[in-house]
XYZ file of C-alpha atoms in Angstrom:
442
model
C 113.788 130.560 89.240
C 114.634 134.179 89.985
C 115.857 136.612 87.396
C 117.247 139.916 88.558
C 117.035 142.955 86.391
C 118.117 146.408 87.408
C 115.965 148.895 85.623
C 116.601 152.606 85.695
C 113.130 153.979 86.106
C 113.364 157.725 85.854
C 111.737 159.992 88.356
C 112.141 163.593 87.295
C 112.625 166.081 90.040
C 114.042 169.539 89.251
C 115.609 172.067 91.569
C 117.543 175.333 91.044
C 121.056 176.345 91.978
C 122.418 179.852 91.992
C 122.313 181.065 88.452
C 120.327 179.233 85.847
C 121.720 175.701 86.248
C 119.312 172.825 87.055
C 119.917 169.214 88.248
C 117.690 166.190 87.683
C 117.532 163.562 90.467
C 116.841 160.093 89.202
C 116.108 157.406 91.867
C 116.667 153.864 90.603
C 113.981 151.135 90.726
C 115.037 147.474 90.422
C 112.937 144.789 88.765
C 113.197 141.071 89.618
C 111.038 138.264 88.246
C 110.478 134.735 89.399
C 108.897 131.875 87.412
C 107.207 128.687 88.626
C 107.694 126.143 87.156
C 111.146 127.014 85.943
C 110.449 125.254 82.623
C 106.878 124.732 81.400
C 105.421 121.779 79.555
C 102.744 122.341 76.891
C 99.431 122.930 78.670
C 101.051 123.868 82.007
C 99.734 126.642 84.228
C 102.243 128.666 86.224
C 103.089 132.045 87.619
C 105.374 134.947 86.810
C 106.004 137.146 89.834
C 107.497 140.597 89.225
C 109.096 142.458 92.142
C 109.670 146.231 91.942
C 111.899 147.916 94.529
C 112.633 151.587 95.031
C 116.403 151.703 95.500
C 116.370 155.227 96.993
C 117.510 155.400 100.609
C 116.928 157.892 103.362
C 114.022 160.236 103.698
C 111.028 160.436 101.444
C 111.731 164.099 100.853
C 115.134 165.548 100.129
C 115.911 169.191 100.847
C 118.268 170.736 98.347
C 118.824 174.543 98.130
C 115.494 175.287 99.706
C 113.854 172.831 97.347
C 111.955 169.794 98.620
C 112.305 166.762 96.352
C 109.878 163.793 96.500
C 111.689 160.390 96.386
C 108.507 158.332 96.084
C 107.831 156.360 92.897
C 104.292 156.347 91.638
C 103.137 153.342 89.577
C 99.855 153.636 87.773
C 99.456 150.072 86.354
C 101.145 146.806 85.367
C 100.156 144.284 82.718
C 101.443 141.194 80.888
C 100.872 140.158 77.290
C 101.224 136.539 76.091
C 101.799 137.192 72.380
C 99.501 134.360 71.259
C 101.655 131.551 72.738
C 100.830 132.201 76.369
C 97.454 132.804 77.889
C 97.373 135.421 80.669
C 94.796 134.373 83.239
C 94.814 137.590 85.333
C 93.649 141.101 84.561
C 96.075 143.980 84.635
C 96.947 145.738 87.890
C 95.634 149.331 88.011
C 96.080 152.233 90.434
C 98.966 150.520 92.137
C 100.134 153.598 94.010
C 103.274 154.932 95.616
C 106.514 152.976 96.123
C 108.545 154.699 98.842
C 112.358 154.605 99.264
C 113.512 151.078 100.164
C 110.023 149.643 99.617
C 109.176 146.819 97.208
C 106.060 145.694 95.398
C 105.151 142.229 94.022
C 102.941 141.748 90.994
C 101.920 138.131 90.286
C 100.538 136.991 86.935
C 99.021 133.543 86.336
C 99.781 132.231 82.870
C 99.045 129.139 80.832
C 101.184 127.695 78.065
C 98.897 126.640 75.260
C 98.727 122.937 74.384
C 100.143 123.310 70.888
C 103.164 125.393 71.854
C 106.419 123.906 70.571
C 109.543 123.354 72.612
C 111.579 126.530 72.826
C 111.664 130.001 74.392
C 108.587 132.213 74.176
C 108.165 135.728 75.553
C 105.662 137.528 77.713
C 105.656 141.335 77.423
C 105.637 143.185 80.732
C 104.419 146.816 80.710
C 104.673 149.125 83.716
C 102.940 152.519 83.482
C 104.404 155.227 85.715
C 102.607 158.235 87.098
C 103.664 161.820 87.717
C 107.208 162.226 86.428
C 108.001 158.461 86.173
C 108.770 156.987 82.797
C 106.948 153.861 81.502
C 108.743 150.511 81.295
C 108.415 147.694 78.736
C 110.268 144.417 79.278
C 110.149 140.959 77.602
C 110.212 138.045 80.055
C 111.423 134.735 78.510
C 109.264 131.672 79.165
C 110.948 128.335 78.405
C 108.825 125.388 77.209
C 110.116 121.787 77.010
C 107.889 118.809 76.193
C 110.278 116.063 77.362
C 108.727 113.619 79.842
C 110.104 111.551 82.716
C 111.081 108.015 81.648
C 110.899 104.726 83.571
C 113.487 101.982 83.046
C 112.931 98.495 84.501
C 116.419 97.192 85.139
C 116.067 93.695 86.636
C 112.747 92.085 85.741
C 113.526 88.658 84.211
C 111.502 87.404 81.269
C 110.725 84.126 83.093
C 109.484 83.897 86.679
C 108.659 81.005 88.993
C 106.039 80.955 91.721
C 108.358 83.011 93.883
C 109.044 86.308 95.610
C 111.521 88.526 93.739
C 112.824 92.093 93.936
C 112.196 94.494 91.032
C 113.963 97.852 90.565
C 112.571 100.717 88.473
C 114.759 103.714 87.600
C 113.020 107.090 87.347
C 115.033 109.150 84.845
C 114.394 112.902 84.706
C 115.284 114.033 81.184
C 113.857 117.498 81.752
C 115.964 120.681 82.235
C 114.289 121.316 85.612
C 113.498 119.361 88.779
C 110.274 117.375 89.094
C 108.538 116.875 92.441
C 106.441 114.283 94.279
C 107.265 111.388 91.941
C 105.195 108.240 92.652
C 105.796 104.966 90.776
C 102.897 102.497 90.437
C 103.225 98.893 89.178
C 100.433 96.671 87.846
C 100.090 93.055 86.746
C 96.998 90.871 86.824
C 97.265 88.080 89.379
C 100.531 89.374 90.864
C 101.096 91.232 94.111
C 103.488 94.173 94.476
C 104.787 95.484 97.791
C 104.459 98.398 98.213
C 101.556 99.061 95.855
C 102.971 102.565 95.202
C 106.504 103.839 95.752
C 107.123 107.482 96.667
C 110.378 108.712 95.138
C 110.047 112.432 95.870
C 112.030 115.049 93.974
C 114.245 114.006 91.071
C 116.752 116.654 90.014
C 117.236 117.614 86.389
C 119.364 115.112 84.472
C 119.401 112.624 87.360
C 117.596 109.435 88.338
C 116.132 107.786 91.425
C 115.199 104.144 91.972
C 111.939 102.602 93.155
C 112.187 99.041 94.537
C 109.280 96.583 94.676
C 108.801 93.050 95.954
C 106.939 90.998 93.330
C 104.975 87.976 94.577
C 104.002 85.415 91.916
C 103.349 82.530 94.337
C 99.704 82.084 93.295
C 100.149 82.615 89.540
C 99.310 79.859 87.102
C 101.625 78.841 84.297
C 100.958 81.447 81.640
C 102.207 84.559 79.881
C 101.497 87.873 81.579
C 102.183 91.591 81.221
C 103.774 93.795 83.879
C 103.457 97.573 83.535
C 104.881 100.539 85.441
C 103.764 104.160 85.397
C 104.664 107.262 87.366
C 103.016 110.521 88.323
C 104.860 113.722 89.178
C 104.446 117.479 89.453
C 106.031 120.074 87.210
C 105.337 123.137 89.286
C 101.707 122.668 90.318
C 100.864 120.651 87.214
C 100.265 116.904 87.578
C 101.793 114.766 84.821
C 101.995 111.059 84.042
C 104.704 109.096 82.308
C 104.023 106.665 79.513
C 103.506 103.072 80.669
C 106.600 100.910 80.606
C 105.438 97.391 79.706
C 107.289 94.057 79.903
C 106.029 90.585 78.946
C 106.901 87.768 81.333
C 106.335 84.035 81.438
C 105.228 82.320 84.644
C 106.417 78.754 85.347
C 104.473 76.862 88.004
C 107.474 75.931 90.153
C 108.018 76.723 93.817
C 111.362 78.274 94.804
C 111.468 76.143 97.965
C 112.147 72.556 96.918
C 112.387 69.294 98.890
C 115.284 66.950 98.130
C 116.723 63.766 99.695
C 113.390 62.948 101.324
C 113.272 59.729 103.364
C 110.157 58.415 105.090
C 110.412 55.719 107.758
C 107.307 54.066 109.218
C 106.810 52.109 112.426
C 103.261 50.850 112.486
C 101.069 53.876 111.712
C 103.715 56.464 112.675
C 105.827 58.115 109.981
C 109.079 60.052 110.343
C 110.057 62.294 107.428
C 113.582 63.671 106.985
C 115.195 65.577 104.131
C 116.465 68.932 102.881
C 114.601 72.135 101.992
C 116.381 74.108 99.243
C 115.909 77.771 98.302
C 115.918 77.751 94.502
C 114.760 81.382 94.328
C 116.679 84.648 93.950
C 115.752 86.237 97.303
C 116.157 85.133 100.907
C 113.262 83.522 102.774
C 112.957 84.563 106.429
C 111.361 82.758 109.396
C 111.018 79.523 107.427
C 109.048 76.783 109.181
C 107.873 73.402 107.861
C 105.040 71.456 109.497
C 102.591 68.641 108.866
C 99.460 70.230 107.402
C 95.965 69.526 108.673
C 94.306 66.466 107.092
C 91.527 64.137 108.235
C 93.013 60.884 109.437
C 96.487 62.383 109.939
C 97.855 63.693 113.235
C 101.171 65.564 113.705
C 103.093 64.083 116.638
C 106.066 65.035 118.711
C 108.977 65.504 118.796
C 108.739 67.144 115.364
C 105.168 68.158 114.607
C 106.771 71.275 113.077
C 110.360 72.279 112.406
C 111.722 75.850 112.468
C 114.531 76.498 109.978
C 114.914 80.305 110.235
C 116.443 82.319 107.390
C 117.078 80.329 104.233
C 119.287 82.324 101.908
C 119.039 82.142 98.131
C 120.930 79.140 96.733
C 121.121 77.481 100.171
C 119.457 74.529 101.940
C 118.640 73.232 105.420
C 117.744 69.801 106.804
C 114.507 69.105 108.694
C 112.561 66.300 110.391
C 108.798 65.823 110.849
C 106.607 63.195 112.535
C 102.987 62.200 111.867
C 100.568 59.373 112.714
C 97.860 57.978 110.457
C 94.748 57.576 112.589
C 92.174 56.565 110.003
C 91.434 56.383 106.308
C 93.603 55.563 103.350
C 96.414 58.127 103.523
C 98.727 57.908 100.529
C 100.644 61.185 100.998
C 101.515 63.524 103.850
C 100.869 67.247 103.129
C 103.678 69.533 104.258
C 103.096 73.267 104.889
C 106.016 75.642 104.242
C 105.630 79.090 105.851
C 108.020 82.036 105.474
C 108.286 85.819 105.170
C 109.591 87.660 102.112
C 112.135 90.537 102.234
C 109.286 92.965 103.043
C 108.105 90.692 105.906
C 104.948 89.715 104.027
C 103.657 86.280 105.094
C 103.631 83.528 102.461
C 102.630 79.852 102.697
C 102.934 77.015 100.183
C 102.181 73.295 100.507
C 103.660 70.136 99.025
C 102.848 66.436 99.421
C 105.232 63.610 100.256
C 104.014 60.104 99.207
C 104.147 57.367 101.834
C 103.562 54.241 99.678
C 106.276 51.616 99.973
C 108.969 51.815 97.332
C 110.829 54.703 95.808
C 109.696 57.455 93.513
C 110.226 61.017 92.403
C 108.055 64.103 92.357
C 108.417 67.659 91.105
C 111.587 68.938 92.698
C 111.542 66.066 95.197
C 113.365 62.795 95.586
C 112.224 60.383 98.277
C 112.468 56.818 99.544
C 110.102 55.011 101.878
C 111.131 52.404 104.462
C 108.909 50.236 106.710
C 110.530 48.891 109.892
C 107.674 46.419 110.575
C 107.809 44.922 107.078
C 111.586 44.693 107.231
C 111.380 42.875 110.581
C 108.803 40.416 109.215
C 110.911 39.807 106.132
C 113.965 39.163 108.317
C 112.094 36.681 110.483
C 110.800 34.765 107.508
C 114.273 34.736 105.988
C 115.789 33.391 109.227
C 113.089 30.777 109.509
C 113.747 29.698 105.940
C 117.470 29.379 106.576
C 116.857 27.303 109.720
C 114.402 25.072 107.872
C 116.896 24.530 105.057
C 119.557 23.668 107.665
C 117.311 21.137 109.364
C 116.420 19.506 106.076
C 120.113 19.362 105.165
C 121.029 17.712 108.514
C 118.229 15.168 108.198
C 119.221 14.381 104.641
C 122.868 14.011 105.571
C 122.043 11.677 108.503
C 119.787 9.532 106.346
C 122.406 9.298 103.620
C 125.093 8.333 106.149
C 122.963 5.548 107.667
C 122.141 4.248 104.212
C 125.811 4.190 103.230
C 126.731 2.340 106.469
C 124.072 -0.281 105.930
C 125.167 -0.852 102.343
C 128.817 -1.176 103.422
C 127.914 -3.713 106.132
C 125.983 -5.857 103.706
C 128.898 -5.885 101.243
C 131.331 -6.937 104.007
C 129.122 -9.785 105.211
C 128.738 -11.016 101.637
C 132.508 -10.998 101.118
C 133.259 -12.961 104.326
C 130.664 -15.578 103.491
C 132.122 -16.059 100.015
C 135.623 -16.347 101.468
C 134.564 -19.031 103.909
C 132.998 -21.106 101.165
C 136.191 -20.917 99.132
C 138.168 -22.159 102.141
C 135.978 -25.154 102.599
C 136.322 -26.040 98.946
C 140.127 -25.705 99.106
C 140.043 -22.842 96.720
C 141.972 -20.317 98.722
C 143.647 -17.784 96.586
C 147.303 -17.088 96.732
C 146.618 -13.669 98.190
C 144.766 -15.168 101.163
C 147.534 -17.694 101.925
C 150.134 -14.994 101.802
C 148.098 -12.942 104.175
C 147.850 -15.835 106.641
C 151.518 -16.386 106.471
C 152.128 -12.720 107.103
C 149.882 -12.853 110.123
C 151.755 -15.815 111.503
C-alpha cells in the first residue's frame, strides 16, 4: 500500500533586490509512505517505508541578482515512534545528508504490532529533523490492525461414505480487508488417503474465495466412525498464519462402489464360465476398469476371457463382462475376482470379490448369481429319458399280456357256450331264439 503525501518542507534562502525588499525561496519536498502488509494482524512484523523527494528542478544553485541560492535539502535524521502499540525494531537514521533537486531518499522502518493490540487503527509518529535552514517535520502514519482469520468451508463432504473414491471441495474464504498470499490447504483423516496431500491455492483477494479440490480414498477403511479435518496456512505480508481446523465427523460403511449383479456361472467339467454385470454405485467415474480371475492355488484363468477390459465406468452406470477359469486341484468353492481401476486423479486402486461356484442359487453382498452344470444336466436328461423308455416298455408288455389274457378268456367262454348249445339240441331243448335263427339262415 502506498500513501502519497506532499509536504512543504521549507528551505530558507534569502536574496536582495534593489532597495530593501527580500524574497524567500522555498523548494518543496514530497513524502510518500508504503506499508507491508497493508493490514497487520496482532503479532505481525512488517515495514513502513518513507520516501522523501526534493521536488526542485534544474540546477543545484540558482543565480538571482548576483546571489547564489542553494537548492539542496539537508536532512539530519529520521525516526519513528510506536506509541506503545507498535514496537519499532530499527534505530533512528542519523546524519542522512543532502537531498539534491529531483533526488529521492528511502527510509525503511521495521515494526511489530504487539500481540495484545485490538482491531483498529493505530499510529506511528514519524519525525524528520532538517539541517541548515530546513524546518523539521512531524507526521502520524496510520497502521491498521485486523484480527480476522481466513476461514475454510467444506461444501460437499457427505456424512456417510462407502469404501469408495470421492471428490471433496474446500472453499478458502478470505474475510480480511487485504489479500493473503501462498495459501496451502492440508487435509487429514486417519486411515484415509487424500490426493493431493496438500493443495496450493495461491493468493486469495480480500473478500473473495478460492476452492481446493481433493480426491478422498476410503477403499481400505473399516466400518467405523471417523473424523476428517482441514487446515490452511497462508502469509499476511511475511508473516505465516494458520487457520483454525475445520472438522467433520463421517461414518464409513464397508461397501464397495463397484458391485456385481446378474452373475451366472456355467460349468463344463472343471471349467467355469462367469458372466454378469459390473455396476458403479459410487459418485465418481472409474477409469480403465478391468476384471480378471485372481491368483489362487488350484485355480487357473483360461482363455478366451482370463481378464476382461471394461474401460471407463461412469457413476450410476454398468457394463457386462465374461471370465473363464479352470479348477486344477483342491476343493474350490468360490472364484476370486480382481477389479482394477484408476480414480479421477489416475491413482491405481484394486478391490477383490468372490463368486461362489457351488450348485444352486444364492445371494451375496451386492451380488446375485446362479450356477449351472452342463454335465449334471446332461446326466439328468439321460436318466430321465431312460426312465421314460423303461416306463414305455413296461406299459407295452403289460398291455400285450392283458390283451392275450382277455383273448384266452373270451375263447374259453365261446367254447363253453357252443358245447352247452349242442347238448340242448340233442335233448330237444332248443330255444325259440335258436329256431328262429335257423329259419332266418335258411
